[in-house]
Tab-separated table of C-alpha atoms in Angstrom:
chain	number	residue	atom	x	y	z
C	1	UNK	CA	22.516	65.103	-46.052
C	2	UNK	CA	20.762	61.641	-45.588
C	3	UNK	CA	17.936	61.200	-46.903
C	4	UNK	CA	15.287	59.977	-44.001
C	5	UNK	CA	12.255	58.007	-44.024
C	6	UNK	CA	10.151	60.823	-42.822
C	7	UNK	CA	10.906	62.966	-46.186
C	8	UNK	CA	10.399	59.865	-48.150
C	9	UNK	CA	6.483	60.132	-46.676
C	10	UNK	CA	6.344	63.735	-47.391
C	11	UNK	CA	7.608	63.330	-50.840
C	12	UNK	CA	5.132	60.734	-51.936
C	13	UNK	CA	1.971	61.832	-49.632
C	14	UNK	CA	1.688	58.410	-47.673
C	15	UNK	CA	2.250	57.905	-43.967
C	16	UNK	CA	5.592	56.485	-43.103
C	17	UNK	CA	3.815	53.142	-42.330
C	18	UNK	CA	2.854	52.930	-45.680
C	19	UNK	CA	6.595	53.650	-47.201
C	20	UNK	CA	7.999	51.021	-44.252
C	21	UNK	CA	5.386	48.577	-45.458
C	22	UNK	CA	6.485	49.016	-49.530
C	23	UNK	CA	10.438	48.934	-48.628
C	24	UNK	CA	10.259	45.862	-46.628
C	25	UNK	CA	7.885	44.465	-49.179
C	26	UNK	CA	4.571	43.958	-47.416
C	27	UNK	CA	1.171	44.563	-49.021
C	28	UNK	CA	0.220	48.082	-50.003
C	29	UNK	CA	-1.714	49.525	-53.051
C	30	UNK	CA	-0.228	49.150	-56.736
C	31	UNK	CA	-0.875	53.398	-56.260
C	32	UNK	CA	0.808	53.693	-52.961
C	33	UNK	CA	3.706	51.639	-54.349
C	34	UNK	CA	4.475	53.564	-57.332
C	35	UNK	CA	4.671	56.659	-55.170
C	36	UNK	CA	6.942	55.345	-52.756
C	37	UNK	CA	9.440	54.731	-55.653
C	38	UNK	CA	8.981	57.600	-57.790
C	39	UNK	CA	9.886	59.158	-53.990
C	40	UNK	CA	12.670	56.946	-53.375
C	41	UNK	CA	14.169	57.566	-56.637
C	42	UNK	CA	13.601	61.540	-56.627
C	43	UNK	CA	14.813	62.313	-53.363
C	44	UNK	CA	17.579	59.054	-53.162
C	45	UNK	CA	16.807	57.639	-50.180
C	46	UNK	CA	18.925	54.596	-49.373
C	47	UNK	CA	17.837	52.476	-46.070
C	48	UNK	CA	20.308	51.279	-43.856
C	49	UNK	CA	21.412	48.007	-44.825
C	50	UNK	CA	24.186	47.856	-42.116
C	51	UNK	CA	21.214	47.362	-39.417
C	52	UNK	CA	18.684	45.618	-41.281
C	53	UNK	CA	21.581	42.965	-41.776
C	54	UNK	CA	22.045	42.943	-37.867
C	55	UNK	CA	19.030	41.412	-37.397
C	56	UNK	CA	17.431	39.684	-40.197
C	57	UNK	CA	15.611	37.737	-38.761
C	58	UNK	CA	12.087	39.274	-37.072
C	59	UNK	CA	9.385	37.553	-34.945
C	60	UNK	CA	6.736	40.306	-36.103
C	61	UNK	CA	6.024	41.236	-32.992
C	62	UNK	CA	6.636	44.214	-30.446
C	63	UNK	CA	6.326	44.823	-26.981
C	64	UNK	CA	4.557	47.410	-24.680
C	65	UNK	CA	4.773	47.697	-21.001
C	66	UNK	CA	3.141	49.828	-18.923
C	67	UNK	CA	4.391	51.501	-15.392
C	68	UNK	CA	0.419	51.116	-14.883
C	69	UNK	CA	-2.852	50.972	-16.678
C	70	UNK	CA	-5.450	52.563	-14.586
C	71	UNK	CA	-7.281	54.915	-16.961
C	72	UNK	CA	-8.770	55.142	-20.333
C	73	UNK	CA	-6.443	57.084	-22.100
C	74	UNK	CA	-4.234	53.829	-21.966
C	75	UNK	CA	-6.803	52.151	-23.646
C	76	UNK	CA	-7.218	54.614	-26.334
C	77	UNK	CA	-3.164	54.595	-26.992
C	78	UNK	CA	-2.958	50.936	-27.165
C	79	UNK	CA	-6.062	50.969	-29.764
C	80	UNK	CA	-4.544	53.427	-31.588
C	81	UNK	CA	-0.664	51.921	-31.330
C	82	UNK	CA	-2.051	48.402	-32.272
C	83	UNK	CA	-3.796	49.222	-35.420
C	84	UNK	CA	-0.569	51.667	-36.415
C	85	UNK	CA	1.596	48.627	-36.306
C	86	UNK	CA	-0.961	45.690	-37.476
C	87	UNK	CA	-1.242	47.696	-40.497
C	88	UNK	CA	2.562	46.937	-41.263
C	89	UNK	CA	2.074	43.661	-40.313
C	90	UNK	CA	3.374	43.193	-36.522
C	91	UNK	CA	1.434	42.331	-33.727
C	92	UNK	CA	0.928	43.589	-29.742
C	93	UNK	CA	2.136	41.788	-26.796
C	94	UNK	CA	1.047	43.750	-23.754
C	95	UNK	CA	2.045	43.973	-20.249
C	96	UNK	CA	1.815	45.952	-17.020
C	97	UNK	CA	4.757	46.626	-14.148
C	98	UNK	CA	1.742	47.819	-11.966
C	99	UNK	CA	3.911	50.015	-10.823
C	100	UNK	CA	6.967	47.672	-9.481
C	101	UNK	CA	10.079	48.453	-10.842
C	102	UNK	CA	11.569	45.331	-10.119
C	103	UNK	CA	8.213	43.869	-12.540
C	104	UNK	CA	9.205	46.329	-15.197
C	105	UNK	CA	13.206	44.861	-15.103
C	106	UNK	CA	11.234	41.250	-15.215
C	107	UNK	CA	9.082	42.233	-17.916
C	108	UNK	CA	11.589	43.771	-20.146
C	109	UNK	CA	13.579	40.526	-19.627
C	110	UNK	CA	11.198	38.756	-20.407
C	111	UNK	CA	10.093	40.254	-24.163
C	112	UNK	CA	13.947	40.170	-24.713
C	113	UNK	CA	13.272	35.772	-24.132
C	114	UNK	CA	10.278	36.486	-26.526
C	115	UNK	CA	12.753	37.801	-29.091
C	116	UNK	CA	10.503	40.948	-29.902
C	117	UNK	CA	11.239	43.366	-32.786
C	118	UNK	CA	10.904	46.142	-30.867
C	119	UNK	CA	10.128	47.336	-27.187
C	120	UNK	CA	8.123	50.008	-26.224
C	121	UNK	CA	8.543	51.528	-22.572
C	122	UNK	CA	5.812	53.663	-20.926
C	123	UNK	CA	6.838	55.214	-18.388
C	124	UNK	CA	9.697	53.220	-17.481
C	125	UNK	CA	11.473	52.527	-14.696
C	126	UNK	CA	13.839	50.569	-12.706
C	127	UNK	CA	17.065	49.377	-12.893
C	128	UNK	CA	16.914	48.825	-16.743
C	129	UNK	CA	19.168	46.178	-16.676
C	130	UNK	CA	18.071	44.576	-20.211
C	131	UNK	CA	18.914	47.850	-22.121
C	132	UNK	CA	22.585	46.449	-22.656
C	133	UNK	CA	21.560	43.729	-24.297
C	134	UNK	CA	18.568	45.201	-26.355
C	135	UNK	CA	21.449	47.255	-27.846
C	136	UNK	CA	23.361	44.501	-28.393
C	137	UNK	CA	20.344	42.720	-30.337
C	138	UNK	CA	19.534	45.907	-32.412
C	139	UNK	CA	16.231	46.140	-30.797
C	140	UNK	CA	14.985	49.575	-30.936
C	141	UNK	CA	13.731	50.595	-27.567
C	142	UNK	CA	11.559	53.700	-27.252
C	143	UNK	CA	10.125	55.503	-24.011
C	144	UNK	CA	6.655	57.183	-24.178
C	145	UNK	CA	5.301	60.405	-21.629
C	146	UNK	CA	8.718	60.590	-20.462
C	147	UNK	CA	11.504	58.749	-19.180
C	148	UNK	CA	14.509	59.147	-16.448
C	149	UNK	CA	17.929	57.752	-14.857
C	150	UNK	CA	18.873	54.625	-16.622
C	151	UNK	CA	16.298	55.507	-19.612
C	152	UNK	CA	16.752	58.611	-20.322
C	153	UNK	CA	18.895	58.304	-23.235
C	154	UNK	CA	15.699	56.708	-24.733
C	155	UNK	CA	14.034	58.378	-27.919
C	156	UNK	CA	11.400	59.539	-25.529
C	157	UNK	CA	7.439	60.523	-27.239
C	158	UNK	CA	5.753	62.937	-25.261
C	159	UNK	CA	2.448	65.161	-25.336
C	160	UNK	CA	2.663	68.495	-26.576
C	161	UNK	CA	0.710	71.182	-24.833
C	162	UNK	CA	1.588	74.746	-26.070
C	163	UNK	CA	-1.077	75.186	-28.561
C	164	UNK	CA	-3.955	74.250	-25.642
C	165	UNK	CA	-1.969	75.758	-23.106
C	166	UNK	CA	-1.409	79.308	-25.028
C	167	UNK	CA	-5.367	78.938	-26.698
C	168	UNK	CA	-6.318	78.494	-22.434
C	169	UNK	CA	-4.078	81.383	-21.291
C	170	UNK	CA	-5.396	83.808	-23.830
C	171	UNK	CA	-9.223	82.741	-23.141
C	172	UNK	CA	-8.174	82.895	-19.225
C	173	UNK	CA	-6.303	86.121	-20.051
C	174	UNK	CA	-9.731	87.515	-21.855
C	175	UNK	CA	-11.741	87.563	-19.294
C	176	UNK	CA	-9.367	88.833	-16.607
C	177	UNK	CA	-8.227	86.150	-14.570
C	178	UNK	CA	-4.254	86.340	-13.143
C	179	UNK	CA	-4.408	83.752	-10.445
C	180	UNK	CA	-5.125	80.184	-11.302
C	181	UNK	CA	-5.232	77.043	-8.670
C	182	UNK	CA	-4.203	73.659	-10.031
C	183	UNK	CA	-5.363	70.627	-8.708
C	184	UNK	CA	-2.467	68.135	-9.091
C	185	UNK	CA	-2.796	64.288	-9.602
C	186	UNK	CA	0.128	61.586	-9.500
C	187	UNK	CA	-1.636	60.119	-12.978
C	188	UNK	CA	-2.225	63.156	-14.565
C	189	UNK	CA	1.201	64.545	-13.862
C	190	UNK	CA	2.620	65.496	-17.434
C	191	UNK	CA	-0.515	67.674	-18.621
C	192	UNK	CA	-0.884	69.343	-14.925
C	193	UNK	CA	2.767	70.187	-15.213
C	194	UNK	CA	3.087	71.376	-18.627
C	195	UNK	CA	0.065	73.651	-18.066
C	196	UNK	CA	1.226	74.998	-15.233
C	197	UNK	CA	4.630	76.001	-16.482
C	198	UNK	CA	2.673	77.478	-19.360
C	199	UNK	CA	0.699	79.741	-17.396
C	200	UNK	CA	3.336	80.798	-15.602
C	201	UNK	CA	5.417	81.963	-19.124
C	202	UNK	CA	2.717	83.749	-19.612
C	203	UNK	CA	2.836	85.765	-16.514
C	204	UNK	CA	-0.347	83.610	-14.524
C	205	UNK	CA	0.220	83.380	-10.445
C	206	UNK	CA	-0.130	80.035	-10.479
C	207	UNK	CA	-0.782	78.196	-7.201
C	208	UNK	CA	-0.720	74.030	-6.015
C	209	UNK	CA	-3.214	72.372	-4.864
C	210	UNK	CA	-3.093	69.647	-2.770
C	211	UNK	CA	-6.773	68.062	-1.525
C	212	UNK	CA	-5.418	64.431	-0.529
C	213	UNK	CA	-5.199	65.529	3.388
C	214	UNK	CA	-8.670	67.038	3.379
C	215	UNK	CA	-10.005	66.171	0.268
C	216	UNK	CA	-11.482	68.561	-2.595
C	217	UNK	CA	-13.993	69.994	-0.663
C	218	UNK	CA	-11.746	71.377	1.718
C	219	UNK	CA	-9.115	72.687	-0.744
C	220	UNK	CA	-11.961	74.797	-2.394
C	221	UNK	CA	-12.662	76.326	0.894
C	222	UNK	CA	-9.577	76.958	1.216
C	223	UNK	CA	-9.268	78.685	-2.210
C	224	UNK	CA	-12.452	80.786	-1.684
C	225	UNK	CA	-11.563	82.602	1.388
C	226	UNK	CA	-7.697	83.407	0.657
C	227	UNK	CA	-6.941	86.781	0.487
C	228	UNK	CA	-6.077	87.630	-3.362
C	229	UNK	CA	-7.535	84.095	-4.327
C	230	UNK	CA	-7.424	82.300	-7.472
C	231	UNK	CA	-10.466	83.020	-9.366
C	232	UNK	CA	-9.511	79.502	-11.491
C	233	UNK	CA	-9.603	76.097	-10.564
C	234	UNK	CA	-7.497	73.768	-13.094
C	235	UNK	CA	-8.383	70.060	-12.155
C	236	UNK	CA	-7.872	66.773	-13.820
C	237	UNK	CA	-10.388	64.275	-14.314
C	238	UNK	CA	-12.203	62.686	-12.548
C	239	UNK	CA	-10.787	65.059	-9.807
C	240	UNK	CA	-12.850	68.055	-11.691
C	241	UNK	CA	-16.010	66.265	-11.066
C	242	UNK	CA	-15.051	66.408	-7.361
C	243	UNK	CA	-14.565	70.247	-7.898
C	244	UNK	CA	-17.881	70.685	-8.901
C	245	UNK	CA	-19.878	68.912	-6.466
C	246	UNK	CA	-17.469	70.372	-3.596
C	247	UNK	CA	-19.155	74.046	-5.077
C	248	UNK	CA	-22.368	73.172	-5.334
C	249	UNK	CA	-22.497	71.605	-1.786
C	250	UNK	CA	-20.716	75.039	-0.599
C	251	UNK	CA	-22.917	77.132	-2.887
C	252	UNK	CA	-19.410	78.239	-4.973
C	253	UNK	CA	-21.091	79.416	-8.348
C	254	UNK	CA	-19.517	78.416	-11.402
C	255	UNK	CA	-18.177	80.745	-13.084
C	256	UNK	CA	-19.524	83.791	-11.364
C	257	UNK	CA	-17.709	82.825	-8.009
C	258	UNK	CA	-14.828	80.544	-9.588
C	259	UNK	CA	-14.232	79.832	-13.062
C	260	UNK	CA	-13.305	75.444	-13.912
C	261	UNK	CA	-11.037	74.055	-16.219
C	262	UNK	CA	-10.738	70.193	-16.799
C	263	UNK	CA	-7.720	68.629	-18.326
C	264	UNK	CA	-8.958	64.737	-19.404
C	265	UNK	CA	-8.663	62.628	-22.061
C	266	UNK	CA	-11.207	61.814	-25.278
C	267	UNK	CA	-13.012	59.195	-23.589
C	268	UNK	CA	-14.295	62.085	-20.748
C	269	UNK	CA	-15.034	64.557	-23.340
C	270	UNK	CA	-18.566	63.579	-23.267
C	271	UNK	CA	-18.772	64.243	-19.922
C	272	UNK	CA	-16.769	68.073	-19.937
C	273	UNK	CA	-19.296	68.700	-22.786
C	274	UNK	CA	-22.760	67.924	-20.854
C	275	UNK	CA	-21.278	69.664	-18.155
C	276	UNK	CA	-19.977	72.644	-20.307
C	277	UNK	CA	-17.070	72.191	-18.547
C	278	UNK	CA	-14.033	73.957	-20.577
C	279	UNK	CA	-11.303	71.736	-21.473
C	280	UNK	CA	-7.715	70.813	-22.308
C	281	UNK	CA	-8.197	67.017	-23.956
C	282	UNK	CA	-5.768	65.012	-24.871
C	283	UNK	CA	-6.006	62.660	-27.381
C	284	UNK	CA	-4.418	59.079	-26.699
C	285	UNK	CA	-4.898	58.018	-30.652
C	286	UNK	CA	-2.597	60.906	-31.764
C	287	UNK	CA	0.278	60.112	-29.280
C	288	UNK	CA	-0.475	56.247	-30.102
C	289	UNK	CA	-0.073	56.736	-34.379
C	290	UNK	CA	3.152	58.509	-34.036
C	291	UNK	CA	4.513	56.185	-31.408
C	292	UNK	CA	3.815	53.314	-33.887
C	293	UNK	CA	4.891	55.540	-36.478
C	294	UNK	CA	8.266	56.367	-34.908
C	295	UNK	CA	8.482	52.730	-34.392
C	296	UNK	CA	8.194	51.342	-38.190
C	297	UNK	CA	10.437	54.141	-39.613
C	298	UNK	CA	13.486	52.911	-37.031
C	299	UNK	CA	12.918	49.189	-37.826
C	300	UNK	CA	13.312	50.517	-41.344
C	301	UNK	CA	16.567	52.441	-40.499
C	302	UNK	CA	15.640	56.017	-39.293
C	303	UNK	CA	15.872	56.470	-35.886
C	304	UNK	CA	13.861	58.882	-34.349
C	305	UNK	CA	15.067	61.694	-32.656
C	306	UNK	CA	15.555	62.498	-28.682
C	307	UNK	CA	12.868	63.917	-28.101
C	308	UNK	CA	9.402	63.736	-30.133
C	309	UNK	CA	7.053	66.035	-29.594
C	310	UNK	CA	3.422	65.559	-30.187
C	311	UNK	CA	0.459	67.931	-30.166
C	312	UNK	CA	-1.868	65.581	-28.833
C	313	UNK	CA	-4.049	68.054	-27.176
C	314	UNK	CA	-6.676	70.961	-28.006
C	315	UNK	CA	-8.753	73.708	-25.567
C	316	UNK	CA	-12.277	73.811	-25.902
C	317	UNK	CA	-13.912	76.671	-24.203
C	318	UNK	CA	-17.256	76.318	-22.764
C	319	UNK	CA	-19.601	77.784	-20.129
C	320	UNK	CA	-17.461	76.930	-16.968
C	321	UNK	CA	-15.584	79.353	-17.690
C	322	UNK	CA	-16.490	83.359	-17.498
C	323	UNK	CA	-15.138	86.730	-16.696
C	324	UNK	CA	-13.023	87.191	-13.165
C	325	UNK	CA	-14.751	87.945	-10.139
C	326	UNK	CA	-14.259	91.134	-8.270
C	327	UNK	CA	-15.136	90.257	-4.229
C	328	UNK	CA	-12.748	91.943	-2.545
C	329	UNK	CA	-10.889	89.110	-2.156
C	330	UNK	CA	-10.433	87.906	-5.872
């Protein structure tokens, strides 16, 4: 079987940006170096020549666009993404479709003019017209949190949530609770999905919640006097903070009346901890490292698979959380 870059890494205890960097001869330690071909020679790994040769020449730079770029956790991917890449040394050109899928055609035809070495795709959509040709340059193209229609044939990175989402159904589980209300959110859509269809494996009654006609004040009310209510309220930040001030303005105790669960990203965890708010995070710098990870190991001739899976998330439990109510209702 062929040999691939990721067991290369493995062998010789470096990160696949490292081996990329030595077999393409950039800069890395005499140490890392020698490990890399002791590797190489052990396990005999043999890049692909055939596509290095289809494009030998490289601009040493790669592109990023994003569908949008409203929140923090795109910041903390493209830190993380950057400094996986600069470290082989390519460099960042960022953009944003703000959410235009004719931009995001523009934009990809654009980086295409710009002769990148690579293309990645967040979110992407639109008519993907460029992809032809980006196969016909030997650009690799991958798709991060998901892709669809024209793109899905992508190698597509996503978020993993099963360890969170089994470590929150067990410490839900624990303390009683079998109905659970999620909040949903058009930006937060993977993690409010993926949590909900893992509460539901698990035998949660899991219900919707929709607060943009009334807003979150309202849905709460609404949760509080259903008969056989949720006794859980999953929301996504900043949506959670909402939540809470909706019970404390309606005297909703938390947790004795209604236990709260925030899904949100690194850069909120400061706040879900001075709130003792319990918490699926996600962490953007994982998902960006294996992105740009993914990335050097194809340029090098191992393409990644289908579908990458990363656990980029953990479940902290804190005080927001406590044993089920018993009201009559709940």
């Amino acid at each position: 079987m062929k040999v691939t870059l990721h067991e290369v890494a493995a062998r010789a205890d470096v990160s696949i940006a490292t081996v990329s960097r030595a077999l393409n001869g950039l800069p890395v330690s005499k140490a890392s170096k020698a490990r890399v071909d002791k590797a190489v020679a052990e396990l005999g790994y043999v890049a692909n020549e055939a596509a290095r040769a289809l494009r030998s020449e490289r601009t040493m730079t790669m592109g990023l666009i994003f569908s949008d770029l409203h929140n923090m956790l795109g910041i903390d991917l493209l830190d993380a993404l950057s400094e996986s890449i600069e470290d082989a040394g390519y460099s960042l050109l960022i953009s944003t479709a703000r959410g235009d899928p004719q931009r995001y055609d523009l934009l990809m035809h654009r980086f295409l003019e710009r002769r990148v070495d690579a293309l990645f795709c967040i979110r992407p959509h639109g008519r993907g017209e460029s992809l032809a040709r980006y196969r016909g340059a030997n650009i690799p193209v991958v798709a991060l949190f998901g892709a669809s229609g024209v793109f899905a044939h992508l190698p597509t990175i996503t978020p993993a949530f099963s360890e969170p989402g089994k470590a929150l159904a067990k410490h839900l589980g624990d303390f009683g609770h079998k109905r659970v209300a999620i909040l949903r959110a058009e930006a937060a859509a993977i993690p409010v999905n993926a949590i909900s269809e893992l509460l539901k494996a698990r035998d949660f009654q899991v219900h919707p919640l929709a607060a943009e006609a009334g807003g979150v004040r309202e849905a709460v009310a609404h949760v509080m006097v259903k008969k056989h209510r949720p006794t859980v309220i999953v929301a996504p930040d900043p949506a959670v903070r909402a939540v809470l001030s909706a019970c404390a303005a309606s005297g909703v105790r938390v947790p004795e009346d209604l236990s709260v669960v925030c899904i949100c990203d690194v850069s909120a965890e400061g706040y879900a901890k001075r709130r003792e708010l319990s918490s699926v995070t996600i962490d953007p710098h994982r998902m960006g490292r294996a992105s740009g990870a993914a990335m050097l190991a194809w340029l090098a001739g191992s393409r990644p698979a289908a579908k990458v899976r990363v656990q980029a998330a953990g479940f902290f439990a804190r005080a927001s959380t406590g044993a089920a109510p018993h009201d009559g209702r709940a």
